[in-house]
Short mmCIF file of C-alpha atoms and ligand atoms in Angstrom, two decimals:
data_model
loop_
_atom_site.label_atom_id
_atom_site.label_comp_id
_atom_site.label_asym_id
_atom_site.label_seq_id
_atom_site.Cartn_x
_atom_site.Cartn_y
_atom_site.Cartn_z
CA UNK A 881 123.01 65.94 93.01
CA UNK A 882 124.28 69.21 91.73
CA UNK A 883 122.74 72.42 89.64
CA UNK A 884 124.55 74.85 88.25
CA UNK A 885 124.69 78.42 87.83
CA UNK A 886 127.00 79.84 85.10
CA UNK A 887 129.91 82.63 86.13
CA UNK A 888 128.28 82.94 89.62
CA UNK A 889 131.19 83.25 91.85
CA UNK A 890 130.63 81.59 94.77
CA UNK A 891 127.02 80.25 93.61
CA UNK A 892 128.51 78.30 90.67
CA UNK A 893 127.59 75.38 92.15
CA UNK A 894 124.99 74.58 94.46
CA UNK A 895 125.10 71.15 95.94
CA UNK A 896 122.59 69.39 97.68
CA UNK A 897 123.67 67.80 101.39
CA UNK A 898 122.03 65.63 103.85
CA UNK A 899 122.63 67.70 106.72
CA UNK A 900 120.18 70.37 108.34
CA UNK A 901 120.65 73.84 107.86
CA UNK A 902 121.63 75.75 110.42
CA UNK A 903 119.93 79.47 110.73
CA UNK A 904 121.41 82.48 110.37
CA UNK A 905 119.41 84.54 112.79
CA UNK A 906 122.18 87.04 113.19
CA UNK A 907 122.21 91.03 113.56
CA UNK A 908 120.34 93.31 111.18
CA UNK A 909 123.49 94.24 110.19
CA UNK A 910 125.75 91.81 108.78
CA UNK A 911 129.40 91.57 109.30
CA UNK A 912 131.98 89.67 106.84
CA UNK A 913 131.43 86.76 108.77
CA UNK A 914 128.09 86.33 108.80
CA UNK A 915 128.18 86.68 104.61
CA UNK A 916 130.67 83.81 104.65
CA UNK A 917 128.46 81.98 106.23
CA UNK A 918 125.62 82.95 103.98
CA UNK A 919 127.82 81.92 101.02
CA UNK A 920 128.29 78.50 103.15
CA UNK A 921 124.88 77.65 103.70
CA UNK A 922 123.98 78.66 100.00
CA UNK A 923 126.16 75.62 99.27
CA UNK A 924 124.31 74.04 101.35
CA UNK A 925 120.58 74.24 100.18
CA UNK A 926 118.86 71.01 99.61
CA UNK A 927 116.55 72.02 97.56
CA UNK A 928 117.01 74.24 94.11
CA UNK A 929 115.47 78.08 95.36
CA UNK A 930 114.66 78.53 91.75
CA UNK A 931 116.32 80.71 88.70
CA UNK A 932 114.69 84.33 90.21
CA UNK A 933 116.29 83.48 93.77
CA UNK A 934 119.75 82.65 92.11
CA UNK A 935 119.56 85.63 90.11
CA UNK A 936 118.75 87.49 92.92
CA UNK A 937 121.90 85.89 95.03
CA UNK A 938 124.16 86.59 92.31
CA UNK A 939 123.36 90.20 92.16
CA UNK A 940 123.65 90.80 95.68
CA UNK A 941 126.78 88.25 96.13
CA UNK A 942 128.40 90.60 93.08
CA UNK A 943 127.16 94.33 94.76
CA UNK A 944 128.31 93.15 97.93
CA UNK A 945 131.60 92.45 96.83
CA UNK A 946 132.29 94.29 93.95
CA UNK A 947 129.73 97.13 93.78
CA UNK A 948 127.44 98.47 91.26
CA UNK A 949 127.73 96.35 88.24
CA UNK A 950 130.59 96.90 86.05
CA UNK A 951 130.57 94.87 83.56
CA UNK A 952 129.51 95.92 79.71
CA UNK A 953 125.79 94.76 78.90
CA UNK A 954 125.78 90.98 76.77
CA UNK A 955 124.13 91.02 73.94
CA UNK A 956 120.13 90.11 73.54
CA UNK A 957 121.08 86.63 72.66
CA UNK A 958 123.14 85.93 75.57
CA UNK A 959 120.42 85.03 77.68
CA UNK A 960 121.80 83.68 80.49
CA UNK A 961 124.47 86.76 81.07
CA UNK A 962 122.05 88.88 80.20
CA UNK A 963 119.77 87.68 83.28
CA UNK A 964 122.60 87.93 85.29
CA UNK A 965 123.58 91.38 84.02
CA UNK A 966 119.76 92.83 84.42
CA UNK A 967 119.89 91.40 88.06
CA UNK A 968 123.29 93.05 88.95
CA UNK A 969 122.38 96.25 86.96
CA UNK A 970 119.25 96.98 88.49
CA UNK A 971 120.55 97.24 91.89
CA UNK A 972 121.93 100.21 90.76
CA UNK A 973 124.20 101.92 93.82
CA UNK A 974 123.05 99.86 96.01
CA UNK A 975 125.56 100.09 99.00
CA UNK A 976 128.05 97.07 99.63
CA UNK A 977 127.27 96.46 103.41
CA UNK A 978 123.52 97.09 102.57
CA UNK A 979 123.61 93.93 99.36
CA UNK A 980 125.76 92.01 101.77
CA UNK A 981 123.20 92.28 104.41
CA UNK A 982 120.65 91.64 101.75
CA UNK A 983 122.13 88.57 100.57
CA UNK A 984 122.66 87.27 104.65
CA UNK A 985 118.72 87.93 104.43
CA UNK A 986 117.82 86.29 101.73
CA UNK A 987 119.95 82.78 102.79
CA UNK A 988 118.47 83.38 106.37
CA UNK A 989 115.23 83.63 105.24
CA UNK A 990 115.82 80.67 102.59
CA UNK A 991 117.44 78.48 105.23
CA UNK A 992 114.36 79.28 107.41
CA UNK A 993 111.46 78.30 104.23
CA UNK A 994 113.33 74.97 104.07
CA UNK A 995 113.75 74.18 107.29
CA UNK A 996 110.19 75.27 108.83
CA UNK A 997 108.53 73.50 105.34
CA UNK A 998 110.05 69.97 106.48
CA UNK A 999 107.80 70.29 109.92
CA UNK A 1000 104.64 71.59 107.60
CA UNK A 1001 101.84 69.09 107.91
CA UNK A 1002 100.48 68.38 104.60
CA UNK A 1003 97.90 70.65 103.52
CA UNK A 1004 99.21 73.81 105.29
CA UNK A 1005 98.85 77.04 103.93
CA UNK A 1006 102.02 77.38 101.99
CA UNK A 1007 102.44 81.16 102.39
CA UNK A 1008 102.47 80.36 106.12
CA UNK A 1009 106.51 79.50 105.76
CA UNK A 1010 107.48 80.88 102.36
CA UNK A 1011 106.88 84.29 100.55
CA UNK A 1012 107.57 84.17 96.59
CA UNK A 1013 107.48 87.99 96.60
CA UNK A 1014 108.69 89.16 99.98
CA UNK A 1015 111.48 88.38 102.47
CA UNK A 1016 109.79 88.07 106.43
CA UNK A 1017 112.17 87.81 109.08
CA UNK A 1018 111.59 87.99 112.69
CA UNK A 1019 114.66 88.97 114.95
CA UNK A 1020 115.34 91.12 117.98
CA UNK A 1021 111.52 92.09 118.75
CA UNK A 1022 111.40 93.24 114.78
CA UNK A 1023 109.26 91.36 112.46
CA UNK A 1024 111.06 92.53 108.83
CA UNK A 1025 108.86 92.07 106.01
CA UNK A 1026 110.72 93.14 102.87
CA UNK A 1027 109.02 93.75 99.49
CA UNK A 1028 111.67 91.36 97.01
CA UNK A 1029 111.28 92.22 93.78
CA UNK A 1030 114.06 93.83 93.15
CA UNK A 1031 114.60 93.66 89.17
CA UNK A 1032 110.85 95.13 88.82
CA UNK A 1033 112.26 97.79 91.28
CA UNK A 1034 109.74 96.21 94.38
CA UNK A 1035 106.39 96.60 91.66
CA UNK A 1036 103.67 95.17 93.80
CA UNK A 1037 102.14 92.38 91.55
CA UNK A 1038 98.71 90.77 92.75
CA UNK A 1039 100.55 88.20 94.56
CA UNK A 1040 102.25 90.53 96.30
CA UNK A 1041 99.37 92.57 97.61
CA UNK A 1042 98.18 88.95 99.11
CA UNK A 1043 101.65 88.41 100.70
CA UNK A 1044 101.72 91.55 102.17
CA UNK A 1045 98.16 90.93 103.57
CA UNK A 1046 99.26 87.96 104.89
CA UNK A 1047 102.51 88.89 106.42
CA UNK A 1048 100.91 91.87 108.28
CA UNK A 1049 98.04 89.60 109.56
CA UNK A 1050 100.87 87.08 110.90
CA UNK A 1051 103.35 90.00 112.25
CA UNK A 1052 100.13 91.31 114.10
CA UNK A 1053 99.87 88.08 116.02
CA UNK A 1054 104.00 87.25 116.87
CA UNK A 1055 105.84 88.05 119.05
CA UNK A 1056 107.12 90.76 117.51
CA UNK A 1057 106.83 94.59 119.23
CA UNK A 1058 107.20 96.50 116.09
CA UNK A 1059 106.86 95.51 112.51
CA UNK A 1060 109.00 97.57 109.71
CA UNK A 1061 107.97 97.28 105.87
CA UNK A 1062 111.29 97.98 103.47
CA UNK A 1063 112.82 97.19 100.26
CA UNK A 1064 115.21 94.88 99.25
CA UNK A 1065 117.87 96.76 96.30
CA UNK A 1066 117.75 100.08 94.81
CA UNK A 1067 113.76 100.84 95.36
CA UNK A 1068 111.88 101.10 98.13
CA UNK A 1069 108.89 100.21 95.69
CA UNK A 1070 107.92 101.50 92.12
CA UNK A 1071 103.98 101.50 93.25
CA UNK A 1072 101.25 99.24 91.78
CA UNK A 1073 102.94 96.73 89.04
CA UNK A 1074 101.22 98.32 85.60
CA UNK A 1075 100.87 94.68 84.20
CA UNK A 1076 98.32 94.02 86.60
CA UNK A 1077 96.28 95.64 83.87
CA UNK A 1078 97.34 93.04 81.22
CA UNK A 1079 95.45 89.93 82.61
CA UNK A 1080 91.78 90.71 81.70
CA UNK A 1081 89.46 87.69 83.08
CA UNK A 1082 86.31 86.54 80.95
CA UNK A 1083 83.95 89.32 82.71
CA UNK A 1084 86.52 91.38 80.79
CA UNK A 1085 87.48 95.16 82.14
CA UNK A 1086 84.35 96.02 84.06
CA UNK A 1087 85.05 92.56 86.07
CA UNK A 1088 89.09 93.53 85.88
CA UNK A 1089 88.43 96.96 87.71
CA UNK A 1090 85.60 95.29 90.04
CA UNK A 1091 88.34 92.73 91.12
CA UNK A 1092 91.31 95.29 91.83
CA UNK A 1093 89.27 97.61 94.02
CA UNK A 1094 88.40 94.95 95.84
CA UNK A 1095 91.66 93.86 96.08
CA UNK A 1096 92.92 97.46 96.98
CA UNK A 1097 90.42 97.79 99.62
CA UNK A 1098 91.35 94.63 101.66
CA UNK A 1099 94.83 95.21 101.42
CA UNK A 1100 94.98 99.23 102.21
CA UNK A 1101 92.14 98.10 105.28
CA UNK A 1102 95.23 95.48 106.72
CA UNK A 1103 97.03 98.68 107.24
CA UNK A 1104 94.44 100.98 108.84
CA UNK A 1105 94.08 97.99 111.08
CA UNK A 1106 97.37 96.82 111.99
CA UNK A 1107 97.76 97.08 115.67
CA UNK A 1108 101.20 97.53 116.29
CA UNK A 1109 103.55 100.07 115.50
CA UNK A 1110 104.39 99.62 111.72
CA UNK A 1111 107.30 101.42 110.62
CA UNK A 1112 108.65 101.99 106.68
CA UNK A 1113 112.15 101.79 106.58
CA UNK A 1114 112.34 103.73 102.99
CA UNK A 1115 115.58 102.64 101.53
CA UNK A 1116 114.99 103.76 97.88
CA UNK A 1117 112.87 105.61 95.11
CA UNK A 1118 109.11 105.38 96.47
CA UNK A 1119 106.47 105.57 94.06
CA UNK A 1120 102.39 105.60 94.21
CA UNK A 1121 100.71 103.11 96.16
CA UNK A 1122 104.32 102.71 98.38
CA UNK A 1123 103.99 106.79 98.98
CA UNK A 1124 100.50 107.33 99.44
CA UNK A 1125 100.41 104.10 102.28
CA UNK A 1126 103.33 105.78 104.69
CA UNK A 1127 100.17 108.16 106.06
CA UNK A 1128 98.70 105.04 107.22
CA UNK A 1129 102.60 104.16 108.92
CA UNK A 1130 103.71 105.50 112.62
CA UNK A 1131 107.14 106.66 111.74
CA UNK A 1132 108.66 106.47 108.10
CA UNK A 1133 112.65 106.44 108.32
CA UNK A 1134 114.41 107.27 105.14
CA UNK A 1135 117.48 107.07 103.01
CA UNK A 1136 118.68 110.09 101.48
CA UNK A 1137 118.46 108.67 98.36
CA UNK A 1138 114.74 107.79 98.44
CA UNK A 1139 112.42 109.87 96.27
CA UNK A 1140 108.42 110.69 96.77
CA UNK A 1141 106.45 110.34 93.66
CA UNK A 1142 102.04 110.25 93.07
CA UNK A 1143 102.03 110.76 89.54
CA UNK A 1144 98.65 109.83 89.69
CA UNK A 1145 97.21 112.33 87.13
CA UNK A 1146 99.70 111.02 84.58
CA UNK A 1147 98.37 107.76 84.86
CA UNK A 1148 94.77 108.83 84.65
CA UNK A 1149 94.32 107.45 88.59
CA UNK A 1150 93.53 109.15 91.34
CA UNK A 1151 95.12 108.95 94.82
CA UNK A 1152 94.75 106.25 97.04
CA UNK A 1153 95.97 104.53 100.25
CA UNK A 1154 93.72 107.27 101.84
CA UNK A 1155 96.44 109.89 100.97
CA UNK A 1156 93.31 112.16 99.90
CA UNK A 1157 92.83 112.54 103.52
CA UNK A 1158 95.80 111.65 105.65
CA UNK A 1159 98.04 114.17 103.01
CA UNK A 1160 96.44 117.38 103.57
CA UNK A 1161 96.55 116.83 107.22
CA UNK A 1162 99.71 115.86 107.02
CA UNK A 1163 101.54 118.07 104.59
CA UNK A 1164 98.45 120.85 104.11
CA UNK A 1165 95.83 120.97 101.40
CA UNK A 1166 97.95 122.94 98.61
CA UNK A 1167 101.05 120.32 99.82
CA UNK A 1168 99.17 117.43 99.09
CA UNK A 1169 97.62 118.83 95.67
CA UNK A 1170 100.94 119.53 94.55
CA UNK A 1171 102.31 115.78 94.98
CA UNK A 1172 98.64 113.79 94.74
CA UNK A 1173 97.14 115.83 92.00
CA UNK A 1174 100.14 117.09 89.75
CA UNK A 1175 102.64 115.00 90.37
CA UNK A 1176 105.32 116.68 92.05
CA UNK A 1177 108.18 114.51 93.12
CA UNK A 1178 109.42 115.15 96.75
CA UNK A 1179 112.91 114.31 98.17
CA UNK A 1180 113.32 112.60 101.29
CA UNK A 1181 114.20 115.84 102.99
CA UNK A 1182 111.12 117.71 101.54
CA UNK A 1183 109.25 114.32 102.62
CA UNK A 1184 110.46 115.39 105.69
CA UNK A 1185 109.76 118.96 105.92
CA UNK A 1186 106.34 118.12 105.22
CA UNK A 1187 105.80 115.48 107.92
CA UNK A 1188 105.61 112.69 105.73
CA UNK A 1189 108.99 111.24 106.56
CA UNK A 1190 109.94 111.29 110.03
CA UNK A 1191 113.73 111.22 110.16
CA UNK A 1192 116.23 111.29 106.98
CA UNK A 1193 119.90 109.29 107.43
CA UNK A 1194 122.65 109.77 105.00
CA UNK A 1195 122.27 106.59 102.74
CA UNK A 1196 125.92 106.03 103.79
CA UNK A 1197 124.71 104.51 107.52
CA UNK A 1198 120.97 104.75 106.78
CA UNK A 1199 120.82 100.72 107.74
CA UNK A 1200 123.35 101.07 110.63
CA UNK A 1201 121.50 103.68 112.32
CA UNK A 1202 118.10 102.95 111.50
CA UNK A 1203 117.89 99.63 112.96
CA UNK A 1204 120.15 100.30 115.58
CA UNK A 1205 117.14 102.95 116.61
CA UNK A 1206 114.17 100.12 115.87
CA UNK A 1207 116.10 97.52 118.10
CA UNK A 1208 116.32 99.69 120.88
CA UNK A 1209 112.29 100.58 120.16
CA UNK A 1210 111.80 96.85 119.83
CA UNK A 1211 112.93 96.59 123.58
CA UNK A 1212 110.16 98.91 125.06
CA UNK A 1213 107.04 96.81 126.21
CA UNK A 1214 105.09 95.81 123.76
CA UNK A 1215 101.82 96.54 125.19
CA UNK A 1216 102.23 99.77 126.65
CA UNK A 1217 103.24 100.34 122.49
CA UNK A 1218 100.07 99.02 121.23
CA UNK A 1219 97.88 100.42 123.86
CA UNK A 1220 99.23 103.90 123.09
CA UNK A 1221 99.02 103.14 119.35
CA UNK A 1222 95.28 102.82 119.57
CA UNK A 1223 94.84 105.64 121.61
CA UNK A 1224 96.52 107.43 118.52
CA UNK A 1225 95.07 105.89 115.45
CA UNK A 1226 91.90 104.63 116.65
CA UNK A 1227 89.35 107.32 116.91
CA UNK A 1228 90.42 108.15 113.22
CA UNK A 1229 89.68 104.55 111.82
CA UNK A 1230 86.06 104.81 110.88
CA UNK A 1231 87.18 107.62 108.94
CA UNK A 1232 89.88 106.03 107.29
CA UNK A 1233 87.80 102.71 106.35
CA UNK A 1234 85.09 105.42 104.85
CA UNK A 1235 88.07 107.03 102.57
CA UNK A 1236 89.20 103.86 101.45
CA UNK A 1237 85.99 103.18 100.40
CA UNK A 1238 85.65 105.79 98.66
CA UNK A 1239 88.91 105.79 97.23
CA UNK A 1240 88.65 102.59 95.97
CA UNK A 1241 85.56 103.70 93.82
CA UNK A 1242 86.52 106.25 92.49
CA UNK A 1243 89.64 104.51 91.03
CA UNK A 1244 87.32 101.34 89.99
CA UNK A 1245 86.40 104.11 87.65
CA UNK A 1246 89.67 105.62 86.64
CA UNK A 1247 91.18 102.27 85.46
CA UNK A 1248 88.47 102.17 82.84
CA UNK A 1249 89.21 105.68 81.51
CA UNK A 1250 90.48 106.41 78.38
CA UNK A 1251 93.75 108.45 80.51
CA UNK A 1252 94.46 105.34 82.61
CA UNK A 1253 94.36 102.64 79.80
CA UNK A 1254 96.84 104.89 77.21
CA UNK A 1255 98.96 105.44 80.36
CA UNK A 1256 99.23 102.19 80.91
CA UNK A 1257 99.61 101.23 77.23
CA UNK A 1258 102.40 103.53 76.74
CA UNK A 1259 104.30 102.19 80.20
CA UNK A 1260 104.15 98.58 78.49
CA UNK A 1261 105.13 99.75 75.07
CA UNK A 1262 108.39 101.26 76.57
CA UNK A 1263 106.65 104.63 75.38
CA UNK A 1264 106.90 106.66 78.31
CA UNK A 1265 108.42 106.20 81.91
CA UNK A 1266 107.95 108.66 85.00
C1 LIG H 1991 95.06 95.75 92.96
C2 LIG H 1991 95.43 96.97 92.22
C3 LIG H 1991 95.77 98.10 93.15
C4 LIG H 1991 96.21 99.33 92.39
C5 LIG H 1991 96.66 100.40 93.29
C6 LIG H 1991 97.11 101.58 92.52
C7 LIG H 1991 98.28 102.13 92.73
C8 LIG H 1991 98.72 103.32 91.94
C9 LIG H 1991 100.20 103.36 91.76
O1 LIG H 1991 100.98 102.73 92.44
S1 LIG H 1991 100.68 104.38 90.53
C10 LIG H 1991 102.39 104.07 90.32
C11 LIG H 1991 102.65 103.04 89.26
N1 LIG H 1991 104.06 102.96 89.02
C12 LIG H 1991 104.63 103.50 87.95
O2 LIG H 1991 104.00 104.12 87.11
C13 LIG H 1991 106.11 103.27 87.81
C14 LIG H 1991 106.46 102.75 86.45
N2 LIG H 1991 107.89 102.53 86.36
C15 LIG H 1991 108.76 103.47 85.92
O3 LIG H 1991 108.40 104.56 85.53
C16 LIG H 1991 110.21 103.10 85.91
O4 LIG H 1991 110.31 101.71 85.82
C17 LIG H 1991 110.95 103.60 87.17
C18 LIG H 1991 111.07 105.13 87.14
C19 LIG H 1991 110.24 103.17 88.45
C20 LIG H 1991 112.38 103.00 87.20
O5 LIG H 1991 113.04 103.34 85.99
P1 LIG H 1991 114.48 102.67 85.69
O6 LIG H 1991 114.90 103.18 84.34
O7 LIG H 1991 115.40 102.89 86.82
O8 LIG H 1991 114.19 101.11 85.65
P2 LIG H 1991 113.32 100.28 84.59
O9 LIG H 1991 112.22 101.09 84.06
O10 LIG H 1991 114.25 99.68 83.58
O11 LIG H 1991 112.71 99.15 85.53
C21 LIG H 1991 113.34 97.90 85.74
C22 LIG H 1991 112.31 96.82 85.51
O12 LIG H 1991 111.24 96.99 86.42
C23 LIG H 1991 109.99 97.11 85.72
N3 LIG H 1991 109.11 97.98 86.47
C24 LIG H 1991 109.45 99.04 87.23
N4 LIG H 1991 108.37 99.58 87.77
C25 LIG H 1991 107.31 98.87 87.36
C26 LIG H 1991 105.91 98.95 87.61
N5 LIG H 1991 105.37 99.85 88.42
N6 LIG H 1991 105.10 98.04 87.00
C27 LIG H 1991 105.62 97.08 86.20
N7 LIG H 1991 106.96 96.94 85.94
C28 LIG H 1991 107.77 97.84 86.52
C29 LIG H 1991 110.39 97.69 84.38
O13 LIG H 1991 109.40 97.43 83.43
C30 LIG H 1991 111.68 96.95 84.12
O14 LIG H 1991 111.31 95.62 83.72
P3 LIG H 1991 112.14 94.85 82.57
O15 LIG H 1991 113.54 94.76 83.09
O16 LIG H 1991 111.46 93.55 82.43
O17 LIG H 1991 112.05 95.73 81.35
#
């Protein structure tokens, strides 16, 4: 049994065999070998990963070895090249080695759904071996979890807030020493996904905005809590939720491509993620007013100069020399980290649990202001972008 996928190179065809699959637990950084073998064992899935995960293999498979997409946009009716083309596009300039050691990810981790689902009893928690909205790898000490949406530039849907949830909750009980959040293609993360405002349940807005700050608390309270040392690997353009989080992160290592944007105030929202009080300790009062309250985009090297990144890398080796650092972290002993973590973080976390509180609110309010819902309106109408 074969399926097919159109002008896709090496995925053209993707057959189904009997045989197991064999892992590809290899470096963080993959070598030309280890994307062969990728583009082996994609032959070799048994089951079809579905038209988002081809579309995602194609772009990578086509950055890797071509680079940024070259060819001329099909037209509207085209639909199949014009998936393909959106895919490939939005990677952007995406490094080669970085979408060929995306792509060895994405088989790895593939390779790994399908192999651990075959020993799933019935019944198990499905999330427990595959992630529709994330990438989780654990290797070397380093459990990876990588936010994989990379056409909506990493938006974090509602799904995704759950994943992430439940990745952290299972990365803070492996074997892991460390645990690094980054994105997969051109973002790092474009912030809170602005249709997550479109699905309005019976108990209509009031139940809509109820629902998402409860939502927003749970998920910003997995990061106060996490108990080992979480690191954001910031590979791209950050935006909102992604930004405001890294003060809740113990080191934030970034590209010098990525980008620092709270346009919060041109959304009609206000800041979250407790950045209203990890910022202006971090960065000082007027700092933080000038990114959380009018919107002032940082670079990664003004990230830096302001504390809120802790080390910038030319985007050039920014994957070579990052996780060549994290691996060599990952070796220290792992409870000597977390014991001096805590001695850090924890005699702020009442504090931080009371912001997010607070935080959360406030915003439960903001979503149903007249600011928030035109700001919205006019991101979904194509009328305005940041
Ligand atoms: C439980 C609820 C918790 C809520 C917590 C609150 C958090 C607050 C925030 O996070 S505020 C930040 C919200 N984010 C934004 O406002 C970003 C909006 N996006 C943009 O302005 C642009 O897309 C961009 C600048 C990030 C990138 O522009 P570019 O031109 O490079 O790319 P496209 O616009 O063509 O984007 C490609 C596709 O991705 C979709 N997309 C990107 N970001 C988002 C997003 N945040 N929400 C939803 N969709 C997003 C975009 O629509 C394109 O999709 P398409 O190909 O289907 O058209």
């Amino acid at each position: 049994m074969a399926y097919h996928l159109p002008n896709c190179s090496s995925l053209q065809v993707i057959s189904f065999p009997v045989v197991q699959l064999h892992l590809n637990r290899t470096a963080m950084r993959a070598s030309q070998k280890d994307f062969e073998n990728a583009m082996n064992q994609v032959k070799l899935l048994k089951k079809d990963p579905g038209n988002e995960v081809k579309l995602k293999l194609y772009s990578l498979y086509k950055q890797a070895t071509e680079g940024p997409c070259n060819m001329p946009k099909p037209g509207v009716f085209d639909l199949i090249n014009k998936a393909k083309w959106d895919a490939w596009n939005a990677l952007g300039s995406l490094p080669k080695e970085t979408a060929r050691q995306n792509y060895v990810d994405l088989v790895s981790s593939l390779s790994s759904s399908l192999e651990s689902s075959s020993q799933v009893e019935p019944g198990t928690d499905r999330k427990s071996t595959g992630y529709e909205t994330l990438m989780v790898t654990s290797e070397d000490g380093i459990t990876k979890i990588m936010l994989n949406r990379p056409t909506k530039k990493n938006a974090l849907n509602v799904e995704m807030y759950h994943e992430i949830m439940h990745a952290l909750k299972a990365a803070s009980k492996d074997d892991s020493a460390i645990t690094v959040l980054t994105g997969n293609g051109d973002y790092y993360s474009s912030g809170n996904d602005l249709t997550n405002f479109t699905d309005i349940p019976p108990g209509g807005v009031e139940e809509k905005a109820k629902n998402g700050a409860i939502l927003l608390r749970e998920f910003v309270g997995c990061f106060i809590d996490f108990p080992k040392p979480l690191i954001a690997v910031v590979n791209g353009p950050a935006v909102g939720i992604s930004v405001t989080l890294l003060g809740l992160f113990d080191a934030v290592y970034a590209s010098d491509r990525a980008t620092f944007h709270t346009p919060f105030s041109h959304l009609g929202q206000s800041p979250e993620g407790c950045s209203s009080y990890t910022f202006p300790k971090i960065m000082s009062p007027a700092k933080a007013t000038e990114m959380l309250v009018f919107g002032k985009k940082l670079t990664a090297g003004e990230a830096c100069a302001q504390g809120l990144v802790t080390e910038v890398f030319p985007d050039s080796t920014f994957q070579k020399e990052v996780w060549t650092r994290l691996k060599a972290f990952a070796k220290l002993p792992p409870n000597a980290m977390r014991i001096s973590k805590e001695i850090i973080r924890n005699r702020e976390k009442e504090k931080l649990h009371a912001v997010n509180a607070e935080e959360c609110s406030v915003l439960q309010g903001r979503w149903l202001s007249d600011e928030c819902m035109n700001a919205v309106v006019n991101f979904l109408s194509r009328k305005s972008k940041l």
